[in-house]
Coordinates of C-alpha atoms in Angstrom, one line a residue:
S1 CA 26.4 -91.8 -82.7
E2 CA 29.0 -89.9 -80.8
G3 CA 27.1 -86.6 -81.1
S4 CA 24.2 -88.1 -79.1
A5 CA 26.3 -88.8 -76.0
P6 CA 26.0 -85.3 -74.6
I7 CA 22.3 -85.3 -75.0
A8 CA 22.0 -88.7 -73.4
F9 CA 24.1 -87.4 -70.5
E10 CA 21.7 -84.5 -70.1
I11 CA 18.8 -86.9 -70.0
F12 CA 20.6 -88.9 -67.3
K13 CA 21.2 -85.8 -65.3
Q14 CA 17.5 -84.9 -65.5
V15 CA 16.0 -88.2 -64.7
G16 CA 18.8 -89.9 -62.7
T17 CA 18.2 -93.4 -64.2
L18 CA 20.0 -95.2 -66.9
G19 CA 17.0 -96.6 -68.8
N20 CA 15.9 -93.4 -70.4
P21 CA 19.2 -92.4 -72.0
F22 CA 19.7 -96.1 -73.0
V23 CA 16.5 -95.9 -75.0
F24 CA 17.5 -92.6 -76.5
L25 CA 20.8 -94.0 -77.7
M26 CA 19.5 -97.3 -78.9
A27 CA 16.4 -96.0 -80.7
G28 CA 18.6 -94.8 -83.6
V29 CA 20.4 -98.1 -83.8
V30 CA 17.5 -100.5 -83.8
T31 CA 15.4 -98.4 -86.2
D32 CA 18.2 -97.5 -88.6
Y33 CA 16.5 -97.4 -92.0
T34 CA 19.8 -97.9 -93.9
E35 CA 20.6 -101.0 -92.0
I36 CA 17.1 -102.4 -92.4
G37 CA 17.3 -101.7 -96.1
L38 CA 20.6 -103.5 -96.5
I39 CA 19.3 -106.5 -94.6
W40 CA 16.1 -106.4 -96.8
T41 CA 18.3 -106.5 -100.0
N42 CA 21.0 -108.9 -98.9
I43 CA 19.3 -111.3 -96.6
G44 CA 15.6 -111.0 -97.1
K45 CA 12.5 -109.1 -96.2
R46 CA 11.4 -111.4 -93.5
T47 CA 14.7 -110.9 -91.6
A48 CA 14.5 -107.1 -92.1
I49 CA 11.0 -107.1 -90.7
W50 CA 12.0 -109.2 -87.7
L51 CA 14.9 -107.0 -86.8
P52 CA 12.9 -104.1 -85.3
L53 CA 10.2 -106.5 -84.0
I54 CA 12.8 -108.3 -81.9
T55 CA 15.1 -105.4 -81.0
V56 CA 12.6 -102.7 -80.0
P57 CA 11.0 -104.8 -77.2
Q58 CA 14.4 -105.9 -76.0
V59 CA 15.6 -102.3 -75.7
M60 CA 12.4 -101.4 -73.8
I61 CA 12.8 -104.4 -71.4
I62 CA 16.4 -103.7 -70.7
A63 CA 15.6 -100.0 -70.1
Y64 CA 12.9 -101.0 -67.7
L65 CA 15.4 -103.2 -65.8
F66 CA 18.0 -100.4 -65.8
N67 CA 15.4 -98.1 -64.3
Q68 CA 14.3 -100.6 -61.6
F69 CA 17.7 -102.1 -60.5
L70 CA 20.4 -99.5 -61.3

């Protein structure tokens, strides 16, 4: 959310890489209980279970790449 941006900027100032604030900002998005619940109800439980199983590793890999190359 917009309220997390100043915290993410402070994380960036402390560590100097983009991966850590990226994980901080994306963690709320990929583990949003409300969104997972809506997917569970409207699409199906298998899809709802796959959402965090796919997105969490993606966020971690992208953050690692940000830390290594940016």
